[in-house]
PDB file of C-alpha atoms in Angstrom:
ATOM      1  CA  ASP A   1      69.217  48.170 -29.276  1.00  0.00           C
ATOM      2  CA  ILE A   2      69.333  47.970 -32.931  1.00  0.00           C
ATOM      3  CA  GLN A   3      69.131  44.301 -34.226  1.00  0.00           C
ATOM      4  CA  MET A   4      71.328  43.377 -37.197  1.00  0.00           C
ATOM      5  CA  THR A   5      70.139  40.323 -39.255  1.00  0.00           C
ATOM      6  CA  GLN A   6      72.515  38.954 -41.892  1.00  0.00           C
ATOM      7  CA  SER A   7      71.904  36.300 -44.603  1.00  0.00           C
ATOM      8  CA  PRO A   8      72.856  33.961 -45.575  1.00  0.00           C
ATOM      9  CA  ALA A   9      74.285  32.334 -42.616  1.00  0.00           C
ATOM     10  CA  SER A  10      76.770  30.588 -45.028  1.00  0.00           C
ATOM     11  CA  LEU A  11      77.565  30.059 -48.573  1.00  0.00           C
ATOM     12  CA  SER A  12      79.931  28.632 -51.128  1.00  0.00           C
ATOM     13  CA  ALA A  13      81.201  30.259 -54.283  1.00  0.00           C
ATOM     14  CA  SER A  14      83.319  29.373 -57.253  1.00  0.00           C
ATOM     15  CA  LEU A  15      86.371  31.186 -57.923  1.00  0.00           C
ATOM     16  CA  GLY A  16      85.561  34.423 -60.117  1.00  0.00           C
ATOM     17  CA  GLU A  17      81.978  34.247 -59.048  1.00  0.00           C
ATOM     18  CA  THR A  18      79.962  37.271 -57.634  1.00  0.00           C
ATOM     19  CA  VAL A  19      78.781  37.096 -54.173  1.00  0.00           C
ATOM     20  CA  THR A  20      76.340  39.069 -52.267  1.00  0.00           C
ATOM     21  CA  ILE A  21      75.746  39.301 -48.324  1.00  0.00           C
ATOM     22  CA  GLN A  22      72.711  40.793 -46.968  1.00  0.00           C
ATOM     23  CA  CYS A  23      72.313  42.817 -43.826  1.00  0.00           C
ATOM     24  CA  ARG A  24      68.974  44.253 -42.508  1.00  0.00           C
ATOM     25  CA  ALA A  25      68.640  46.655 -39.560  1.00  0.00           C
ATOM     26  CA  SER A  26      65.776  46.679 -37.158  1.00  0.00           C
ATOM     27  CA  GLU A  27      65.479  50.531 -37.722  1.00  0.00           C
ATOM     28  CA  ASP A  28      66.865  53.119 -40.234  1.00  0.00           C
ATOM     29  CA  ILE A  29      70.657  53.398 -39.647  1.00  0.00           C
ATOM     30  CA  TYR A  30      71.107  56.037 -42.202  1.00  0.00           C
ATOM     31  CA  SER A  31      73.961  54.405 -43.884  1.00  0.00           C
ATOM     32  CA  GLY A  32      75.809  53.855 -40.515  1.00  0.00           C
ATOM     33  CA  LEU A  33      76.933  50.620 -41.473  1.00  0.00           C
ATOM     34  CA  ALA A  34      80.271  48.683 -41.617  1.00  0.00           C
ATOM     35  CA  TRP A  35      81.326  45.361 -43.172  1.00  0.00           C
ATOM     36  CA  TYR A  36      84.300  43.398 -41.520  1.00  0.00           C
ATOM     37  CA  GLN A  37      85.964  40.282 -42.729  1.00  0.00           C
ATOM     38  CA  GLN A  38      87.414  37.668 -40.243  1.00  0.00           C
ATOM     39  CA  LYS A  39      89.730  34.857 -41.227  1.00  0.00           C
ATOM     40  CA  PRO A  40      90.179  31.730 -39.138  1.00  0.00           C
ATOM     41  CA  GLY A  41      92.291  32.580 -36.022  1.00  0.00           C
ATOM     42  CA  LYS A  42      92.552  36.288 -36.973  1.00  0.00           C
ATOM     43  CA  SER A  43      90.931  39.520 -35.943  1.00  0.00           C
ATOM     44  CA  PRO A  44      88.341  41.033 -37.902  1.00  0.00           C
ATOM     45  CA  GLN A  45      89.361  43.544 -40.711  1.00  0.00           C
ATOM     46  CA  LEU A  46      87.339  46.681 -41.598  1.00  0.00           C
ATOM     47  CA  LEU A  47      86.219  46.522 -45.196  1.00  0.00           C
ATOM     48  CA  ILE A  48      83.716  48.891 -45.772  1.00  0.00           C
ATOM     49  CA  TYR A  49      82.312  51.803 -43.754  1.00  0.00           C
ATOM     50  CA  GLY A  50      79.435  54.368 -44.112  1.00  0.00           C
ATOM     51  CA  ALA A  51      77.768  51.619 -46.117  1.00  0.00           C
ATOM     52  CA  SER A  52      79.856  52.028 -49.236  1.00  0.00           C
ATOM     53  CA  SER A  53      83.148  53.590 -48.474  1.00  0.00           C
ATOM     54  CA  LEU A  54      86.034  51.275 -49.106  1.00  0.00           C
ATOM     55  CA  GLN A  55      88.609  51.076 -46.440  1.00  0.00           C
ATOM     56  CA  ASP A  56      92.326  51.777 -47.497  1.00  0.00           C
ATOM     57  CA  GLY A  57      94.147  48.855 -48.758  1.00  0.00           C
ATOM     58  CA  VAL A  58      90.842  46.867 -49.491  1.00  0.00           C
ATOM     59  CA  PRO A  59      90.611  45.355 -53.030  1.00  0.00           C
ATOM     60  CA  SER A  60      88.183  47.255 -55.102  1.00  0.00           C
ATOM     61  CA  ARG A  61      86.367  43.939 -55.857  1.00  0.00           C
ATOM     62  CA  PHE A  62      84.672  44.601 -52.621  1.00  0.00           C
ATOM     63  CA  SER A  63      81.775  47.078 -52.559  1.00  0.00           C
ATOM     64  CA  GLY A  64      78.847  48.110 -50.248  1.00  0.00           C
ATOM     65  CA  SER A  65      75.460  49.543 -50.907  1.00  0.00           C
ATOM     66  CA  GLY A  66      72.128  50.239 -49.364  1.00  0.00           C
ATOM     67  CA  SER A  67      70.253  52.645 -47.322  1.00  0.00           C
ATOM     68  CA  GLY A  68      67.577  52.682 -44.614  1.00  0.00           C
ATOM     69  CA  THR A  69      67.271  49.220 -43.135  1.00  0.00           C
ATOM     70  CA  GLN A  70      68.744  47.128 -45.972  1.00  0.00           C
ATOM     71  CA  TYR A  71      72.388  46.672 -46.836  1.00  0.00           C
ATOM     72  CA  SER A  72      74.410  44.360 -48.948  1.00  0.00           C
ATOM     73  CA  LEU A  73      78.337  43.607 -49.553  1.00  0.00           C
ATOM     74  CA  LYS A  74      79.245  42.438 -53.014  1.00  0.00           C
ATOM     75  CA  ILE A  75      82.277  40.635 -53.919  1.00  0.00           C
ATOM     76  CA  SER A  76      82.590  41.007 -57.797  1.00  0.00           C
ATOM     77  CA  SER A  77      84.944  38.251 -58.313  1.00  0.00           C
ATOM     78  CA  MET A  78      85.570  35.555 -55.584  1.00  0.00           C
ATOM     79  CA  GLN A  79      89.114  34.844 -54.873  1.00  0.00           C
ATOM     80  CA  THR A  80      90.764  32.148 -52.414  1.00  0.00           C
ATOM     81  CA  GLU A  81      91.808  34.803 -50.138  1.00  0.00           C
ATOM     82  CA  ASP A  82      88.084  35.913 -49.587  1.00  0.00           C
ATOM     83  CA  GLU A  83      87.232  32.871 -47.529  1.00  0.00           C
ATOM     84  CA  GLY A  84      86.147  33.831 -44.074  1.00  0.00           C
ATOM     85  CA  VAL A  85      83.299  35.030 -41.963  1.00  0.00           C
ATOM     86  CA  TYR A  86      81.757  38.584 -42.775  1.00  0.00           C
ATOM     87  CA  PHE A  87      80.020  40.641 -40.124  1.00  0.00           C
ATOM     88  CA  CYS A  88      77.854  43.745 -40.616  1.00  0.00           C
ATOM     89  CA  GLN A  89      77.919  46.235 -37.728  1.00  0.00           C
ATOM     90  CA  GLN A  90      75.849  49.405 -37.187  1.00  0.00           C
ATOM     91  CA  GLY A  91      77.507  52.584 -36.002  1.00  0.00           C
ATOM     92  CA  LEU A  92      74.492  54.884 -35.638  1.00  0.00           C
ATOM     93  CA  LYS A  93      73.736  54.290 -32.168  1.00  0.00           C
ATOM     94  CA  TYR A  94      75.183  52.733 -28.970  1.00  0.00           C
ATOM     95  CA  PRO A  95      75.344  50.080 -28.152  1.00  0.00           C
ATOM     96  CA  LEU A  96      77.176  49.106 -31.193  1.00  0.00           C
ATOM     97  CA  THR A  97      75.589  45.811 -32.740  1.00  0.00           C
ATOM     98  CA  PHE A  98      76.832  43.225 -35.101  1.00  0.00           C
ATOM     99  CA  GLY A  99      75.043  40.712 -37.410  1.00  0.00           C
ATOM    100  CA  SER A 100      75.498  37.131 -36.684  1.00  0.00           C
ATOM    101  CA  GLY A 101      78.092  36.673 -39.574  1.00  0.00           C
ATOM    102  CA  THR A 102      78.098  34.954 -42.987  1.00  0.00           C
ATOM    103  CA  LYS A 103      80.686  32.199 -43.552  1.00  0.00           C
ATOM    104  CA  LEU A 104      82.103  32.296 -47.057  1.00  0.00           C
ATOM    105  CA  GLU A 105      83.807  29.339 -48.424  1.00  0.00           C
ATOM    106  CA  ILE A 106      85.179  28.370 -51.907  1.00  0.00           C
ATOM    107  CA  LYS A 107      83.189  25.745 -53.863  1.00  0.00           C
TER     108      LYS A 107
ATOM    109  CA  GLN B   1     102.640  51.345 -38.273  1.00  0.00           C
ATOM    110  CA  VAL B   2      99.456  51.107 -35.832  1.00  0.00           C
ATOM    111  CA  ASN B   3      99.601  48.228 -33.649  1.00  0.00           C
ATOM    112  CA  LEU B   4      97.500  47.049 -30.701  1.00  0.00           C
ATOM    113  CA  LEU B   5      99.269  44.297 -28.638  1.00  0.00           C
ATOM    114  CA  GLN B   6      97.170  42.416 -26.077  1.00  0.00           C
ATOM    115  CA  SER B   7      98.182  40.411 -23.145  1.00  0.00           C
ATOM    116  CA  GLY B   8      98.344  36.579 -23.275  1.00  0.00           C
ATOM    117  CA  ALA B   9      95.562  34.150 -22.848  1.00  0.00           C
ATOM    118  CA  ALA B  10      94.074  33.711 -19.202  1.00  0.00           C
ATOM    119  CA  LEU B  11      92.755  30.792 -17.303  1.00  0.00           C
ATOM    120  CA  VAL B  12      90.784  32.040 -14.315  1.00  0.00           C
ATOM    121  CA  LYS B  13      88.544  30.605 -11.750  1.00  0.00           C
ATOM    122  CA  PRO B  14      84.955  31.162 -11.407  1.00  0.00           C
ATOM    123  CA  GLY B  15      84.227  34.122  -9.152  1.00  0.00           C
ATOM    124  CA  ALA B  16      87.682  35.707  -9.868  1.00  0.00           C
ATOM    125  CA  SER B  17      88.562  38.782 -11.711  1.00  0.00           C
ATOM    126  CA  VAL B  18      91.018  39.221 -14.692  1.00  0.00           C
ATOM    127  CA  LYS B  19      92.565  42.480 -15.956  1.00  0.00           C
ATOM    128  CA  LEU B  20      93.441  42.475 -19.813  1.00  0.00           C
ATOM    129  CA  SER B  21      95.789  44.943 -21.476  1.00  0.00           C
ATOM    130  CA  CYS B  22      96.076  46.515 -24.817  1.00  0.00           C
ATOM    131  CA  LYS B  23      99.275  48.383 -25.661  1.00  0.00           C
ATOM    132  CA  ALA B  24      98.946  50.732 -28.556  1.00  0.00           C
ATOM    133  CA  SER B  25     101.910  51.940 -30.853  1.00  0.00           C
ATOM    134  CA  GLY B  26     102.221  53.728 -33.994  1.00  0.00           C
ATOM    135  CA  TYR B  27      99.917  56.582 -33.437  1.00  0.00           C
ATOM    136  CA  THR B  28      98.930  59.168 -30.848  1.00  0.00           C
ATOM    137  CA  PHE B  29      97.205  57.069 -28.194  1.00  0.00           C
ATOM    138  CA  THR B  30      95.146  59.881 -26.966  1.00  0.00           C
ATOM    139  CA  ASP B  31      93.564  60.731 -30.440  1.00  0.00           C
ATOM    140  CA  TYR B  32      91.353  57.574 -30.807  1.00  0.00           C
ATOM    141  CA  TYR B  33      88.913  55.994 -28.637  1.00  0.00           C
ATOM    142  CA  ILE B  34      89.513  52.369 -27.638  1.00  0.00           C
ATOM    143  CA  HIS B  35      86.715  49.884 -27.940  1.00  0.00           C
ATOM    144  CA  TRP B  36      86.572  46.325 -26.478  1.00  0.00           C
ATOM    145  CA  VAL B  37      84.695  43.565 -28.138  1.00  0.00           C
ATOM    146  CA  LYS B  38      83.765  40.183 -27.020  1.00  0.00           C
ATOM    147  CA  GLN B  39      83.693  37.065 -29.384  1.00  0.00           C
ATOM    148  CA  SER B  40      82.274  33.711 -27.823  1.00  0.00           C
ATOM    149  CA  HIS B  41      83.414  30.461 -29.393  1.00  0.00           C
ATOM    150  CA  GLY B  42      83.945  31.962 -32.759  1.00  0.00           C
ATOM    151  CA  LYS B  43      80.757  33.199 -33.021  1.00  0.00           C
ATOM    152  CA  SER B  44      79.186  36.700 -33.477  1.00  0.00           C
ATOM    153  CA  LEU B  45      80.732  39.837 -31.893  1.00  0.00           C
ATOM    154  CA  GLU B  46      79.476  41.940 -28.966  1.00  0.00           C
ATOM    155  CA  TRP B  47      80.336  45.548 -28.258  1.00  0.00           C
ATOM    156  CA  ILE B  48      81.471  45.777 -24.580  1.00  0.00           C
ATOM    157  CA  GLY B  49      82.185  49.640 -24.360  1.00  0.00           C
ATOM    158  CA  TYR B  50      84.723  52.196 -25.167  1.00  0.00           C
ATOM    159  CA  ILE B  51      86.903  54.616 -23.431  1.00  0.00           C
ATOM    160  CA  ASN B  52      88.345  57.959 -24.474  1.00  0.00           C
ATOM    161  CA  PRO B  53      92.121  57.762 -23.613  1.00  0.00           C
ATOM    162  CA  ASN B  54      92.418  61.586 -23.288  1.00  0.00           C
ATOM    163  CA  SER B  55      89.695  62.004 -20.766  1.00  0.00           C
ATOM    164  CA  GLY B  56      89.057  58.783 -19.420  1.00  0.00           C
ATOM    165  CA  TYR B  57      85.388  58.953 -20.338  1.00  0.00           C
ATOM    166  CA  THR B  58      83.735  55.513 -20.750  1.00  0.00           C
ATOM    167  CA  ASN B  59      80.467  54.261 -22.391  1.00  0.00           C
ATOM    168  CA  TYR B  60      79.437  50.836 -21.743  1.00  0.00           C
ATOM    169  CA  ASN B  61      76.929  48.517 -23.118  1.00  0.00           C
ATOM    170  CA  GLU B  62      74.214  48.015 -20.513  1.00  0.00           C
ATOM    171  CA  LYS B  63      74.798  44.351 -20.480  1.00  0.00           C
ATOM    172  CA  PHE B  64      78.329  44.638 -19.610  1.00  0.00           C
ATOM    173  CA  LYS B  65      78.248  47.601 -17.073  1.00  0.00           C
ATOM    174  CA  SER B  66      78.555  45.466 -13.992  1.00  0.00           C
ATOM    175  CA  LYS B  67      80.987  43.060 -15.643  1.00  0.00           C
ATOM    176  CA  ALA B  68      83.647  45.226 -17.148  1.00  0.00           C
ATOM    177  CA  THR B  69      85.798  48.266 -16.150  1.00  0.00           C
ATOM    178  CA  LEU B  70      87.680  50.196 -18.778  1.00  0.00           C
ATOM    179  CA  THR B  71      90.749  52.178 -17.871  1.00  0.00           C
ATOM    180  CA  VAL B  72      93.908  53.577 -19.430  1.00  0.00           C
ATOM    181  CA  ASP B  73      97.570  54.415 -18.575  1.00  0.00           C
ATOM    182  CA  LYS B  74      98.607  57.440 -20.687  1.00  0.00           C
ATOM    183  CA  SER B  75     101.975  57.095 -19.714  1.00  0.00           C
ATOM    184  CA  THR B  76     102.407  53.494 -21.364  1.00  0.00           C
ATOM    185  CA  ASN B  77      99.851  53.971 -24.159  1.00  0.00           C
ATOM    186  CA  THR B  78      97.889  50.953 -22.530  1.00  0.00           C
ATOM    187  CA  ALA B  79      94.276  50.402 -22.251  1.00  0.00           C
ATOM    188  CA  TYR B  80      92.978  47.958 -19.659  1.00  0.00           C
ATOM    189  CA  MET B  81      89.687  46.084 -19.276  1.00  0.00           C
ATOM    190  CA  GLU B  82      88.839  44.367 -16.027  1.00  0.00           C
ATOM    191  CA  LEU B  83      86.301  41.562 -15.839  1.00  0.00           C
ATOM    192  CA  SER B  84      84.763  40.671 -12.554  1.00  0.00           C
ATOM    193  CA  ARG B  85      83.063  38.038 -10.973  1.00  0.00           C
ATOM    194  CA  LEU B  86      83.703  35.572 -13.864  1.00  0.00           C
ATOM    195  CA  THR B  87      81.429  32.600 -14.889  1.00  0.00           C
ATOM    196  CA  SER B  88      81.762  30.297 -17.797  1.00  0.00           C
ATOM    197  CA  GLU B  89      79.638  32.593 -19.824  1.00  0.00           C
ATOM    198  CA  ASP B  90      82.570  35.033 -19.818  1.00  0.00           C
ATOM    199  CA  SER B  91      84.850  32.567 -21.590  1.00  0.00           C
ATOM    200  CA  ALA B  92      85.428  34.028 -24.800  1.00  0.00           C
ATOM    201  CA  THR B  93      87.972  35.954 -26.953  1.00  0.00           C
ATOM    202  CA  TYR B  94      88.254  39.617 -26.241  1.00  0.00           C
ATOM    203  CA  TYR B  95      89.614  42.154 -28.609  1.00  0.00           C
ATOM    204  CA  CYS B  96      90.594  45.796 -28.275  1.00  0.00           C
ATOM    205  CA  THR B  97      90.067  47.906 -31.287  1.00  0.00           C
ATOM    206  CA  ARG B  98      90.714  51.488 -32.333  1.00  0.00           C
ATOM    207  CA  ASP B  99      87.847  53.793 -33.187  1.00  0.00           C
ATOM    208  CA  TYR B 100      88.256  55.090 -36.769  1.00  0.00           C
ATOM    209  CA  TYR B 101      85.227  57.155 -36.654  1.00  0.00           C
ATOM    210  CA  ASP B 102      81.452  57.052 -36.048  1.00  0.00           C
ATOM    211  CA  GLY B 103      81.802  53.714 -34.083  1.00  0.00           C
ATOM    212  CA  TYR B 104      83.834  51.907 -36.974  1.00  0.00           C
ATOM    213  CA  THR B 105      87.034  50.422 -35.983  1.00  0.00           C
ATOM    214  CA  ASP B 106      90.119  50.082 -38.053  1.00  0.00           C
ATOM    215  CA  TYR B 107      92.869  48.355 -36.050  1.00  0.00           C
ATOM    216  CA  TRP B 108      92.221  45.503 -33.887  1.00  0.00           C
ATOM    217  CA  GLY B 109      94.342  43.549 -31.255  1.00  0.00           C
ATOM    218  CA  GLN B 110      95.239  40.072 -31.785  1.00  0.00           C
ATOM    219  CA  GLY B 111      92.524  39.147 -29.256  1.00  0.00           C
ATOM    220  CA  VAL B 112      93.039  37.373 -25.918  1.00  0.00           C
ATOM    221  CA  MET B 113      91.205  34.149 -24.963  1.00  0.00           C
ATOM    222  CA  VAL B 114      89.858  34.054 -21.542  1.00  0.00           C
ATOM    223  CA  THR B 115      88.849  30.684 -20.193  1.00  0.00           C
ATOM    224  CA  VAL B 116      86.805  30.365 -16.949  1.00  0.00           C
ATOM    225  CA  SER B 117      87.274  27.011 -15.358  1.00  0.00           C
ATOM    226  CA  SER B 118      87.973  25.534 -11.951  1.00  0.00           C
TER     227      SER B 118
END
């Protein structure tokens, strides 16, 4: 199975700050990566797929990049509503696997 | 609008089985795979498997092959997941989610909490 390693496990950011979350795959996943946001008590929501494609309706302050085994999610200007847990997920091979999550809070 | 409505929370005894439902609306049910995902205690996510509602073809995570059985009822646009021989390790929230493409999932059910306890 492809292992997904996320970092950091948690972070806090001020309003307007730029935030970056990292995700590393145990093998090349050829940009087959998605990012999800999960707010407390809610279901995950797709933000980014194909490593860098923004899902419809997702604010443009979210962006994804990377290739090979290294990927990142950037929030260009932290907003209150961005608090939550962020997961990466590889879609290249089954079984689909997720990172352990990054908890993002407002400072 | 697309909606996946899951059945309510379940409290089940160890060793028993439970069948969870996921009723789809707002799109053509047979056009999209349905995945099931486990989330234990608000932690990370585990992919259980998917079913093709059109053909009934299933693909399971090896870890859940003897635990979960996925089925669909096309007449009611409902996907089901049966979990068998339940233990405390199966206590978790389970989500159904629609495949967007290439293993990415765009719409999620609200989740159902399963508690295994005597």
